[in-house]
């Protein structure tokens, strides 16, 4: 990078992400300072190590031209699908799911990275496709297959949350690139008709339970209703200014389940109240506004689509996670970017930021 | 660089961005509104909930199944244990907290400094988390603390369940012990539970040894969960109208109960008589079977340990003591150790000789006290010789020379054939862990194992149950059960039935015939009469220990346990150091003509079978017969019966008479295979 480029370097997203991440690590410390990940590491320490690793990857990605990503898009995609297959066969099982792969205490979740790989493949596919009056269903069978294949593999793990994020991202990208009205109607009709059979036969009992307990949190004997109630109590009891750092009784007394991953926002809102949540969510809003701007001003189709896809991933993560913790969405295991504990999720987020920044920096080069 | 019309399309896209901004706005508006609703509009309510009305999911521990003996006497139960906990937050909120510590130190008889130390060590933990001060409080300590509870802020008594073996170390090997699931066991257990079962979590309890481990899937209780409102101090609230009313509790599933084939009276009789023999330091095993079914009536292995001490984590000190004890308290000597059967094996040689017709009941042999084969002399335990001996007398007086001759005429492979028929040399298949196979050698076996030819002299040693031959007490008892019942070999079993908490029988275990030895009735009768003479005829090796009126057919044995140099071979057993003294064995069935019980006893280092092991077996048999056949064997019945038989009253208590007890036939060479096996598995190992 020469001086010229350095001057134009877009720091916005990086600054915002680091701000959120800093709040995240402090919050993680508060939620888990009595616990260990293993190997004598605390959660917040482990999270910092992952951040370091992810930053290295991110810097590398920022240095190459993102057009290279267009060239290797399908390779990345298939490599990732292969990793998903490998996970199913030789992955590490924990708590009834087989999501991790690796060895010697170093494990990653290929499904996390699949979100980016799928978006990459989509951007690549639609880069050269051109339809003026909206896509018809028959134009979309190939990308649909490209999405359904990893989604199916992820459902098998099972990891409903990640599968859902990929589907939602795909759906919102398709809406954006415009689908013919008739086709859209057809899709919604079919979706409405198949919803019940899928609910009845396609979901595991605990997944069904979560949906039921979302509609009526008190109905659940197995405890996901309990989780939802505890989470709402945590957030509500934070009131305007919160209970203070390390003073959230709900999370400190282990009333909150998964308080370092899926329910981390509840810990934050309990300890920092409405004010804190307002600041945090505003940072996310700022993040979305600036990244949407990157997509908007990008002068090539691949860049626009890639940026949009990544934004969608972030958006659905933030919206579903905070929504479920607040009790306006069903409980699905989806992490909150830069806040939840988890190496694969953090690295994926950092890669996303790197690609967005990369697109932003290259827009003047055409 | 652009594709055809790409710019145009991008412009089209740009128009659509407004939808994205609208979507973003709506989504975050909803989130903010929700937060406003929860934190500002309902903040007070939720704050109250979190401060005073916490909902807590409380584990409802589900009891593990209990274990009973065959007459439903409780053997293993779940009893409460009380721990003392301190919540620092509450403790320190009182200005005079030092006084509280002082009081409590006196009640639980623990130095004040130790309590302060424990508190010091847990600094840095949230202060509302209770800290354990003392485990397993005594009853009076619990009472005193409860009485002073109001003056002791921050102190709390926590009740936990402790798996309790009501008879302490009695039959500990059979019952086994429990412990917390560890990291390596977790995946293994959950594979066994399968997809439909309730998975184990770290910290759950599981069986680690013995029946607790073997019957884990039956005994395991699955914890339930109930929701309750607790206040900020963790105390349960009285009202039940709050936020939890809609939450349904998850019911616990209690474990199922085991009813064993064991008779506890028999177990206690066995332990009692071992204690008579040794005092506190008992080393040996007792096993009793029902020859008609294979039910294990008693199984005792000493020294032992108290599984209750394992149930909440065994202390490293106790574990070290158990591991380093030279008499292996953690091994089940009834089936995890094998021994030279010694003269108890002569019964099998006798059966082989009669069946193969190398002798009949009238064949006699002259015993001069020794027997020469090639250039080696084989001694009889009686230096002076037994004179003219037929099979009856040979069994009664355990004449070694007679059986040397039998061995010579039969050859090792023929002896092995009959031993195998009676279940020796292979596992009985009892549903207990780590069963030893024992060893019945053949010519082929030796060639395979050592690459050497069989030596004729070895057959002589094998014929009297020495050399390579090894049996577990369980195998020996089972072989004698088969001899007693005419040749039926049952698989020994230990669980009679499984029942649920309401006493409904869920599964009943049936006898399992695993073999049928083809032995003629004539042979059995000759051997039976010889074995009866061992106990009941003058000259019998355990005649002096007989209990009048208790009819028993059995055989004594005594075996050397270490290699001895030639000059030590004739040392009197009692004058040797304890741990190198000979083992005493006794195997028997009773009553002789229609046995209802078969027993094998090994009394390690007791020197003689007749005076060491036999009294234990006889007392077990007496207890059993008197309990289950009182019409013939109660003291009253025996008195009447013997009076009729002899015409004059007789003493029921036998006075020891001059010892006819045999000694071990010692040898300078005992094979390596007899060497003691390795120490047992560490705790946490399941089978």
mmCIF file of C-alpha atoms in Angstrom, chain A residues 33-34 67 127-128 130 176-178 218-223 226 229-230 232-233 235-237 239-240 243 249-250 252-255 265 269 273-274 277-278 281-282 284-285 288-289 292-293 295-296 299-302 305 308 312 315 318-319 322-323 326-328, chain B residues 1-10 12-17 20-21 23-24 26-28 30-32 34-36 38-40 42-51 53-57 124-126 128-129 225 227 230 232 243-244 246-250:
data_model
loop_
_atom_site.group_PDB
_atom_site.id
_atom_site.type_symbol
_atom_site.label_atom_id
_atom_site.label_comp_id
_atom_site.label_asym_id
_atom_site.label_seq_id
_atom_site.Cartn_x
_atom_site.Cartn_y
_atom_site.Cartn_z
ATOM 1 C CA UNK A 33 -14.551 -14.091 35.452
ATOM 2 C CA UNK A 34 -14.973 -17.082 37.744
ATOM 3 C CA UNK A 67 -11.315 -9.337 -7.322
ATOM 4 C CA UNK A 127 -22.013 -11.256 -11.197
ATOM 5 C CA UNK A 128 -22.400 -12.574 -14.749
ATOM 6 C CA UNK A 130 -28.330 -10.678 -16.055
ATOM 7 C CA UNK A 176 -32.777 -7.594 -3.546
ATOM 8 C CA UNK A 177 -31.768 -8.774 -6.988
ATOM 9 C CA UNK A 178 -35.464 -8.896 -7.826
ATOM 10 C CA UNK A 218 -44.802 -20.481 30.116
ATOM 11 C CA UNK A 219 -45.788 -23.628 28.286
ATOM 12 C CA UNK A 220 -42.431 -25.271 28.274
ATOM 13 C CA UNK A 221 -41.502 -28.004 30.727
ATOM 14 C CA UNK A 222 -38.043 -28.576 29.319
ATOM 15 C CA UNK A 223 -36.671 -25.204 30.151
ATOM 16 C CA UNK A 226 -37.432 -20.819 31.502
ATOM 17 C CA UNK A 229 -38.131 -15.707 31.168
ATOM 18 C CA UNK A 230 -34.749 -15.505 32.893
ATOM 19 C CA UNK A 232 -36.222 -11.036 30.040
ATOM 20 C CA UNK A 233 -35.883 -10.637 33.808
ATOM 21 C CA UNK A 235 -32.749 -7.279 30.713
ATOM 22 C CA UNK A 236 -35.747 -5.703 32.421
ATOM 23 C CA UNK A 237 -34.067 -5.576 35.804
ATOM 24 C CA UNK A 239 -33.678 -0.608 34.067
ATOM 25 C CA UNK A 240 -32.290 2.708 32.878
ATOM 26 C CA UNK A 243 -26.828 -2.755 37.929
ATOM 27 C CA UNK A 249 -27.284 -10.968 39.712
ATOM 28 C CA UNK A 250 -29.133 -12.849 37.015
ATOM 29 C CA UNK A 252 -23.629 -14.002 38.135
ATOM 30 C CA UNK A 253 -25.931 -16.424 39.949
ATOM 31 C CA UNK A 254 -26.178 -18.583 36.846
ATOM 32 C CA UNK A 255 -29.846 -17.971 36.342
ATOM 33 C CA UNK A 265 -26.691 -9.368 25.355
ATOM 34 C CA UNK A 269 -28.316 -5.106 29.288
ATOM 35 C CA UNK A 273 -29.305 -0.881 31.435
ATOM 36 C CA UNK A 274 -31.217 0.850 28.686
ATOM 37 C CA UNK A 277 -28.055 -1.211 25.246
ATOM 38 C CA UNK A 278 -28.806 2.042 23.433
ATOM 39 C CA UNK A 281 -27.237 -1.042 19.395
ATOM 40 C CA UNK A 282 -26.422 2.442 18.046
ATOM 41 C CA UNK A 284 -24.457 -1.630 15.321
ATOM 42 C CA UNK A 285 -26.743 0.828 13.482
ATOM 43 C CA UNK A 288 -24.841 -1.059 9.143
ATOM 44 C CA UNK A 289 -25.189 2.469 7.788
ATOM 45 C CA UNK A 292 -24.535 -0.172 3.358
ATOM 46 C CA UNK A 293 -22.829 2.908 2.059
ATOM 47 C CA UNK A 295 -22.260 -1.516 -0.973
ATOM 48 C CA UNK A 296 -24.054 1.471 -2.411
ATOM 49 C CA UNK A 299 -18.954 0.378 -8.793
ATOM 50 C CA UNK A 300 -19.062 -3.250 -9.718
ATOM 51 C CA UNK A 301 -21.729 -5.835 -9.315
ATOM 52 C CA UNK A 302 -19.592 -8.452 -7.576
ATOM 53 C CA UNK A 305 -23.469 -8.196 -4.009
ATOM 54 C CA UNK A 308 -24.678 -6.808 0.655
ATOM 55 C CA UNK A 312 -27.179 -9.424 5.582
ATOM 56 C CA UNK A 315 -27.857 -7.998 10.238
ATOM 57 C CA UNK A 318 -27.698 -8.981 15.411
ATOM 58 C CA UNK A 319 -31.443 -8.892 14.893
ATOM 59 C CA UNK A 322 -31.023 -9.464 20.380
ATOM 60 C CA UNK A 323 -34.572 -10.271 19.372
ATOM 61 C CA UNK A 326 -35.590 -9.726 24.404
ATOM 62 C CA UNK A 327 -38.312 -12.288 23.845
ATOM 63 C CA UNK A 328 -39.526 -11.136 20.438
ATOM 64 C CA UNK B 1 -13.855 -3.936 -17.039
ATOM 65 C CA UNK B 2 -17.640 -3.785 -16.696
ATOM 66 C CA UNK B 3 -19.916 -6.377 -18.169
ATOM 67 C CA UNK B 4 -22.437 -5.291 -20.695
ATOM 68 C CA UNK B 5 -25.124 -3.245 -18.954
ATOM 69 C CA UNK B 6 -23.622 -3.676 -15.557
ATOM 70 C CA UNK B 7 -23.636 0.007 -14.765
ATOM 71 C CA UNK B 8 -27.254 0.154 -15.656
ATOM 72 C CA UNK B 9 -28.019 -2.688 -13.330
ATOM 73 C CA UNK B 10 -26.047 -1.143 -10.513
ATOM 74 C CA UNK B 12 -31.192 -0.142 -10.661
ATOM 75 C CA UNK B 13 -29.791 -1.700 -7.505
ATOM 76 C CA UNK B 14 -29.127 1.690 -6.012
ATOM 77 C CA UNK B 15 -32.802 2.452 -6.200
ATOM 78 C CA UNK B 16 -33.534 -0.616 -4.160
ATOM 79 C CA UNK B 17 -31.203 0.400 -1.345
ATOM 80 C CA UNK B 20 -32.736 -1.769 2.958
ATOM 81 C CA UNK B 21 -32.547 1.493 4.899
ATOM 82 C CA UNK B 23 -35.797 -2.381 6.842
ATOM 83 C CA UNK B 24 -32.868 -1.442 9.035
ATOM 84 C CA UNK B 26 -37.860 -0.714 11.297
ATOM 85 C CA UNK B 27 -35.816 -3.576 12.792
ATOM 86 C CA UNK B 28 -33.900 -1.378 15.191
ATOM 87 C CA UNK B 30 -38.657 -2.621 17.121
ATOM 88 C CA UNK B 31 -35.606 -3.581 19.216
ATOM 89 C CA UNK B 32 -35.412 -0.204 20.921
ATOM 90 C CA UNK B 34 -38.846 -3.683 23.121
ATOM 91 C CA UNK B 35 -35.947 -2.617 25.335
ATOM 92 C CA UNK B 36 -37.934 0.455 26.358
ATOM 93 C CA UNK B 38 -38.725 -4.211 29.264
ATOM 94 C CA UNK B 39 -36.309 -1.853 30.953
ATOM 95 C CA UNK B 40 -38.184 1.409 31.351
ATOM 96 C CA UNK B 42 -41.519 -2.795 33.254
ATOM 97 C CA UNK B 43 -38.081 -2.296 34.751
ATOM 98 C CA UNK B 44 -39.391 -2.044 38.306
ATOM 99 C CA UNK B 45 -41.300 -5.274 38.007
ATOM 100 C CA UNK B 46 -38.369 -7.205 36.565
ATOM 101 C CA UNK B 47 -36.015 -5.644 39.055
ATOM 102 C CA UNK B 48 -38.212 -6.919 41.848
ATOM 103 C CA UNK B 49 -38.239 -10.335 40.254
ATOM 104 C CA UNK B 50 -34.487 -10.388 40.004
ATOM 105 C CA UNK B 51 -33.893 -9.129 43.527
ATOM 106 C CA UNK B 53 -38.323 -13.343 43.245
ATOM 107 C CA UNK B 54 -35.698 -15.281 41.439
ATOM 108 C CA UNK B 55 -36.851 -18.306 39.642
ATOM 109 C CA UNK B 56 -34.515 -21.113 40.121
ATOM 110 C CA UNK B 57 -34.439 -24.438 38.414
ATOM 111 C CA UNK B 124 -12.420 -13.496 44.711
ATOM 112 C CA UNK B 125 -15.409 -15.707 44.213
ATOM 113 C CA UNK B 126 -18.742 -13.902 44.229
ATOM 114 C CA UNK B 128 -23.164 -14.795 47.435
ATOM 115 C CA UNK B 129 -21.856 -18.247 46.515
ATOM 116 C CA UNK B 225 -36.024 -30.397 37.844
ATOM 117 C CA UNK B 227 -38.882 -24.428 39.332
ATOM 118 C CA UNK B 230 -36.277 -17.977 45.761
ATOM 119 C CA UNK B 232 -32.159 -12.857 47.059
ATOM 120 C CA UNK B 243 -44.016 -16.163 37.650
ATOM 121 C CA UNK B 244 -43.256 -19.872 37.974
ATOM 122 C CA UNK B 246 -46.900 -21.909 34.475
ATOM 123 C CA UNK B 247 -43.678 -23.907 34.498
ATOM 124 C CA UNK B 248 -44.183 -27.608 34.679
ATOM 125 C CA UNK B 249 -41.596 -29.526 36.717
ATOM 126 C CA UNK B 250 -39.604 -32.301 35.148
#
